[in-house]
CSV table of C-alpha atoms and ligand atoms in Angstrom, one decimal:
chain,number,residue,atom,x,y,z
A,1,MET,CA,-74.5,-61.6,-0.2
A,2,ARG,CA,-73.0,-64.9,0.9
A,3,LYS,CA,-70.0,-64.2,-1.2
A,4,GLU,CA,-69.5,-60.9,0.3
A,5,LEU,CA,-69.8,-62.3,3.7
A,6,LEU,CA,-67.2,-65.0,2.9
A,7,GLU,CA,-64.9,-62.3,1.6
A,8,LEU,CA,-65.4,-60.2,4.7
A,9,THR,CA,-64.7,-63.2,6.9
A,10,GLY,CA,-61.6,-64.1,5.1
A,11,ALA,CA,-60.3,-60.5,5.2
A,12,LEU,CA,-61.0,-60.3,9.0
A,13,LYS,CA,-59.4,-63.5,9.6
A,14,GLY,CA,-56.3,-62.5,7.8
A,15,HIS,CA,-56.3,-59.1,9.7
A,16,ILE,CA,-56.4,-61.1,13.1
A,17,VAL,CA,-53.7,-63.4,12.2
A,18,ALA,CA,-51.5,-60.4,11.2
A,19,VAL,CA,-52.1,-58.4,14.4
A,20,ARG,CA,-51.8,-61.5,16.6
A,21,GLU,CA,-48.0,-61.4,16.2
A,22,PRO,CA,-46.0,-60.9,19.3
A,23,GLY,CA,-45.8,-57.4,20.3
A,24,ARG,CA,-48.7,-56.3,18.1
A,25,GLY,CA,-51.4,-56.2,20.7
A,26,ILE,CA,-53.5,-59.4,20.3
A,27,SER,CA,-52.5,-62.7,21.6
A,28,GLY,CA,-54.0,-66.0,22.6
A,29,LEU,CA,-56.7,-65.8,20.0
A,30,TYR,CA,-57.7,-69.2,18.4
A,31,LEU,CA,-59.0,-69.4,14.8
A,32,LYS,CA,-60.8,-72.5,13.6
A,33,GLY,CA,-58.2,-74.9,12.0
A,34,ASP,CA,-55.4,-72.7,13.1
A,35,LEU,CA,-53.1,-74.3,15.7
A,36,ARG,CA,-50.5,-71.6,16.1
A,37,ALA,CA,-52.2,-70.3,19.1
A,38,ARG,CA,-51.9,-73.8,20.5
A,39,SER,CA,-48.2,-74.3,20.2
A,40,LEU,CA,-46.9,-77.8,19.0
A,41,PRO,CA,-44.7,-79.5,21.6
A,42,PRO,CA,-41.1,-79.6,21.2
A,43,ILE,CA,-39.9,-82.2,18.7
A,44,ASP,CA,-38.3,-84.4,21.1
A,45,SER,CA,-41.5,-84.8,23.1
A,46,VAL,CA,-43.5,-86.1,20.1
A,47,PRO,CA,-44.5,-89.6,20.8
A,48,ASP,CA,-42.4,-92.2,18.9
A,49,ASN,CA,-43.7,-95.8,18.3
A,50,LYS,CA,-40.4,-97.2,19.5
A,51,ALA,CA,-40.7,-98.2,23.1
A,52,THR,CA,-37.0,-97.3,24.0
A,53,HIS,CA,-34.3,-95.4,22.5
A,54,VAL,CA,-30.8,-96.7,23.1
A,55,ARG,CA,-29.4,-93.9,20.9
A,56,SER,CA,-31.1,-91.2,18.7
A,57,GLU,CA,-32.3,-92.5,15.4
A,58,THR,CA,-30.3,-91.5,12.4
A,59,LEU,CA,-31.7,-90.7,9.0
A,60,ASP,CA,-30.6,-94.2,7.9
A,61,ASP,CA,-32.5,-95.8,10.7
A,62,ILE,CA,-35.6,-93.9,9.8
A,63,ARG,CA,-35.2,-94.9,6.1
A,64,ALA,CA,-34.8,-98.5,7.1
A,65,GLU,CA,-37.9,-98.3,9.3
A,66,LEU,CA,-39.9,-96.8,6.4
A,67,GLY,CA,-38.8,-99.7,4.2
A,68,ASP,CA,-40.8,-100.5,1.2
A,69,CYS,CA,-43.6,-98.5,2.8
A,70,THR,CA,-47.3,-99.6,2.2
A,71,ARG,CA,-48.8,-97.5,5.0
A,72,CYS,CA,-50.9,-95.6,2.6
A,73,LYS,CA,-52.5,-96.1,-0.7
A,74,LEU,CA,-49.8,-94.0,-2.6
A,75,TYR,CA,-47.5,-96.9,-2.5
A,76,SER,CA,-49.4,-98.6,-5.4
A,77,GLY,CA,-48.6,-96.0,-8.0
A,78,ARG,CA,-45.1,-95.0,-7.1
A,79,HIS,CA,-41.9,-95.8,-8.8
A,80,HIS,CA,-39.6,-94.7,-6.0
A,81,ILE,CA,-39.9,-93.4,-2.4
A,82,VAL,CA,-38.6,-89.9,-2.2
A,83,PHE,CA,-37.2,-89.8,1.3
A,84,GLY,CA,-35.2,-86.7,1.1
A,85,GLU,CA,-31.5,-85.7,0.7
A,86,GLY,CA,-28.9,-83.4,1.9
A,87,ASP,CA,-26.8,-82.8,5.1
A,88,PRO,CA,-28.0,-85.0,7.9
A,89,HIS,CA,-27.1,-82.1,10.4
A,90,ALA,CA,-28.3,-79.1,8.2
A,91,ASP,CA,-29.3,-75.8,9.9
A,92,LEU,CA,-32.0,-75.4,7.1
A,93,VAL,CA,-34.5,-78.0,6.0
A,94,PHE,CA,-36.8,-77.2,3.0
A,95,VAL,CA,-40.1,-79.0,3.2
A,96,GLY,CA,-42.2,-79.3,0.0
A,97,GLU,CA,-45.7,-81.0,-0.6
A,98,ALA,CA,-45.0,-84.3,-2.3
A,99,PRO,CA,-42.8,-85.8,-5.3
A,100,GLY,CA,-43.9,-85.0,-8.7
A,101,GLY,CA,-43.2,-87.0,-11.9
A,102,ASP,CA,-39.5,-86.1,-12.2
A,103,GLU,CA,-38.9,-86.9,-8.6
A,104,ASP,CA,-40.9,-90.1,-8.6
A,105,ARG,CA,-38.8,-91.3,-11.5
A,106,GLN,CA,-35.4,-90.3,-10.0
A,107,GLY,CA,-36.2,-91.0,-6.3
A,108,ARG,CA,-34.9,-87.6,-5.4
A,109,PRO,CA,-36.7,-84.4,-4.2
A,110,PHE,CA,-37.1,-81.3,-6.2
A,111,VAL,CA,-35.2,-82.3,-9.5
A,112,GLY,CA,-37.6,-80.9,-12.2
A,113,ARG,CA,-38.0,-77.3,-13.3
A,114,ALA,CA,-39.2,-76.2,-9.9
A,115,GLY,CA,-36.3,-78.1,-8.3
A,116,LYS,CA,-34.0,-76.1,-10.6
A,117,LEU,CA,-35.4,-72.9,-9.3
A,118,LEU,CA,-35.2,-74.2,-5.8
A,119,SER,CA,-31.5,-74.9,-6.5
A,120,ASP,CA,-31.1,-71.4,-7.7
A,121,ILE,CA,-32.7,-69.9,-4.6
A,122,ILE,CA,-30.4,-72.1,-2.4
A,123,THR,CA,-27.3,-70.9,-4.3
A,124,ALA,CA,-28.4,-67.4,-4.0
A,125,MET,CA,-28.7,-67.9,-0.2
A,126,GLY,CA,-25.1,-68.8,-0.3
A,127,PHE,CA,-25.6,-72.6,0.2
A,128,THR,CA,-25.2,-75.7,-1.9
A,129,ARG,CA,-28.0,-78.4,-2.0
A,130,GLU,CA,-25.6,-80.6,-0.2
A,131,GLN,CA,-25.5,-78.1,2.8
A,132,VAL,CA,-29.3,-78.0,3.4
A,133,TYR,CA,-31.8,-80.8,3.5
A,134,ILE,CA,-34.7,-81.2,1.1
A,135,CYS,CA,-37.7,-83.3,1.5
A,136,ASN,CA,-41.5,-83.3,1.4
A,137,ILE,CA,-44.5,-84.1,3.7
A,138,LEU,CA,-45.4,-87.1,1.4
A,139,LYS,CA,-42.6,-89.4,0.2
A,140,CYS,CA,-44.8,-90.9,-2.6
A,141,ARG,CA,-46.2,-89.2,-5.7
A,142,PRO,CA,-50.1,-88.7,-5.5
A,143,PRO,CA,-51.7,-89.6,-8.8
A,144,GLN,CA,-51.7,-86.7,-11.4
A,145,ASN,CA,-50.0,-84.6,-8.7
A,146,ARG,CA,-53.3,-84.1,-6.8
A,147,ASN,CA,-53.2,-82.6,-3.3
A,148,PRO,CA,-52.3,-85.0,-0.5
A,149,GLU,CA,-55.2,-86.4,1.3
A,150,PRO,CA,-55.6,-86.4,5.2
A,151,ASP,CA,-55.0,-90.2,5.5
A,152,GLU,CA,-51.9,-90.0,3.5
A,153,ILE,CA,-50.6,-87.2,5.5
A,154,ALA,CA,-51.4,-89.0,8.8
A,155,ALA,CA,-49.5,-92.1,7.6
A,156,CYS,CA,-46.4,-90.2,6.3
A,157,GLU,CA,-46.0,-87.1,8.5
A,158,PRO,CA,-44.6,-89.2,11.5
A,159,PHE,CA,-41.5,-89.9,9.4
A,160,LEU,CA,-41.1,-86.2,8.5
A,161,VAL,CA,-41.2,-85.5,12.3
A,162,LYS,CA,-38.5,-88.3,12.8
A,163,GLN,CA,-36.3,-86.9,10.2
A,164,LEU,CA,-36.6,-83.4,11.7
A,165,ARG,CA,-35.8,-84.9,15.1
A,166,ALA,CA,-32.8,-86.5,13.7
A,167,ILE,CA,-31.5,-83.4,11.8
A,168,ARG,CA,-32.3,-81.0,14.5
A,169,PRO,CA,-32.3,-78.0,12.1
A,170,ARG,CA,-32.6,-74.4,13.2
A,171,MET,CA,-34.9,-73.5,10.6
A,172,ILE,CA,-37.6,-74.9,8.3
A,173,CYS,CA,-38.7,-73.3,5.1
A,174,ALA,CA,-42.1,-74.6,4.1
A,175,LEU,CA,-42.5,-74.5,0.2
A,176,GLY,CA,-46.0,-73.6,-0.8
A,177,LYS,CA,-49.5,-73.4,0.5
A,178,PHE,CA,-49.9,-77.1,1.2
A,179,ALA,CA,-46.7,-77.6,3.1
A,180,ALA,CA,-47.2,-74.6,5.2
A,181,GLN,CA,-50.9,-75.3,5.9
A,182,THR,CA,-50.2,-78.9,6.7
A,183,LEU,CA,-47.3,-78.4,9.0
A,184,LEU,CA,-48.9,-75.4,10.9
A,185,LYS,CA,-52.3,-77.1,11.0
A,186,THR,CA,-54.1,-74.1,9.5
A,187,ASP,CA,-56.1,-73.1,6.7
A,188,THR,CA,-54.6,-69.5,6.6
A,189,PRO,CA,-53.8,-68.6,3.0
A,190,ILE,CA,-50.0,-68.8,2.3
A,191,SER,CA,-50.1,-65.1,1.3
A,192,VAL,CA,-50.9,-64.3,5.0
A,193,LEU,CA,-48.6,-67.1,6.4
A,194,ARG,CA,-45.4,-66.1,4.5
A,195,GLY,CA,-43.2,-63.3,5.4
A,196,ARG,CA,-42.9,-64.0,9.2
A,197,PHE,CA,-41.7,-66.8,11.4
A,198,HIS,CA,-43.8,-69.5,12.8
A,199,SER,CA,-43.1,-72.5,15.0
A,200,TYR,CA,-43.1,-76.2,14.2
A,201,HIS,CA,-42.5,-78.3,17.3
A,202,ASP,CA,-40.2,-75.5,18.6
A,203,ILE,CA,-38.4,-75.2,15.2
A,204,ARG,CA,-38.6,-71.7,13.5
A,205,LEU,CA,-40.5,-72.1,10.4
A,206,MET,CA,-40.7,-69.6,7.4
A,207,PRO,CA,-43.4,-70.4,4.9
A,208,THR,CA,-42.9,-69.0,1.3
A,209,TYR,CA,-44.2,-69.7,-2.1
A,210,HIS,CA,-43.6,-73.1,-3.9
A,211,PRO,CA,-41.0,-72.8,-6.7
A,212,ALA,CA,-43.6,-74.3,-9.1
A,213,TYR,CA,-45.9,-71.4,-8.2
A,214,LEU,CA,-43.1,-68.9,-8.8
A,215,LEU,CA,-42.6,-70.5,-12.3
A,216,ARG,CA,-46.3,-69.7,-13.1
A,217,ASN,CA,-46.2,-66.4,-11.2
A,218,PRO,CA,-42.8,-64.9,-11.5
A,219,GLY,CA,-43.9,-61.6,-10.0
A,220,ALA,CA,-44.0,-63.5,-6.6
A,221,LYS,CA,-40.3,-64.1,-6.6
A,222,LYS,CA,-39.7,-60.8,-5.0
A,223,GLN,CA,-41.7,-62.0,-2.0
A,224,THR,CA,-39.9,-65.2,-1.8
A,225,TRP,CA,-36.7,-63.4,-2.0
A,226,GLU,CA,-37.8,-61.3,1.0
A,227,ASP,CA,-38.7,-64.5,2.9
A,228,VAL,CA,-35.3,-66.2,2.2
A,229,GLN,CA,-33.5,-63.1,3.2
A,230,MET,CA,-35.2,-63.2,6.6
A,231,ILE,CA,-34.0,-66.9,6.9
A,232,MET,CA,-30.5,-65.9,6.0
A,233,LYS,CA,-30.5,-63.2,8.5
A,234,GLU,CA,-31.6,-65.6,11.3
A,235,LEU,CA,-29.2,-68.3,10.4
A,236,ARG,CA,-26.2,-65.8,10.4
B,301,SF4,S1,-46.6,-91.7,1.1
B,301,SF4,FE1,-45.5,-92.2,2.8
B,301,SF4,S2,-46.9,-93.4,4.2
B,301,SF4,FE2,-47.7,-93.4,2.0
B,301,SF4,S3,-46.9,-95.3,1.1
B,301,SF4,FE3,-45.5,-93.5,0.7
B,301,SF4,S4,-43.9,-93.4,2.3
B,301,SF4,FE4,-45.7,-94.8,3.0
């Protein structure tokens, strides 16, 4: 009975999320753990820990400020901080969850098997990796690739916000459940979030499946391709 109730609640929540889209009749509903009804402020208004700005921070400034970071416990197990790479003025930024083993060893984002698939997706979109920006919510690898923990996100996400403020992309593609749910502050399943645009500090955000998930579930590539086609249409 309890299981049935949980399933029913999940299905109802998914339905409400779907019909709450603009022009579909329901607006202003707030679901627990879902901040999309409360829109995040524009990225320029997010408080910064610097008292004054003589000029906008560049990615190099932000990397220098991050330094040899020990702001959360993940510092102790890392080989390299994976800050992010690509065009500092990219229209499109891909945000994943956290570095894996290959990324930790090389200090670069998305360089393993999943990274190869992401590179293929970027190429199919008509871009090179150098023309977009690729980063993660966390810049250090969690042990055994476990999920990021709230204190780690709290310590590291401000640097992602700064990066996005410096880049000023037109579009973010959130790769996978964890990136999408963390950025959108929601527990809505990725299968419900994907396929339509959301807002992250006034930047359009499209969630889609993580390349590692696509390697395990190649049948989902079709949906990811639909998502990236929507991004391409929007960026034209
Ligand atoms: S994950 Fe982020 S906050 Fe934590 S140590 Fe690494 S760079 Fe610092």
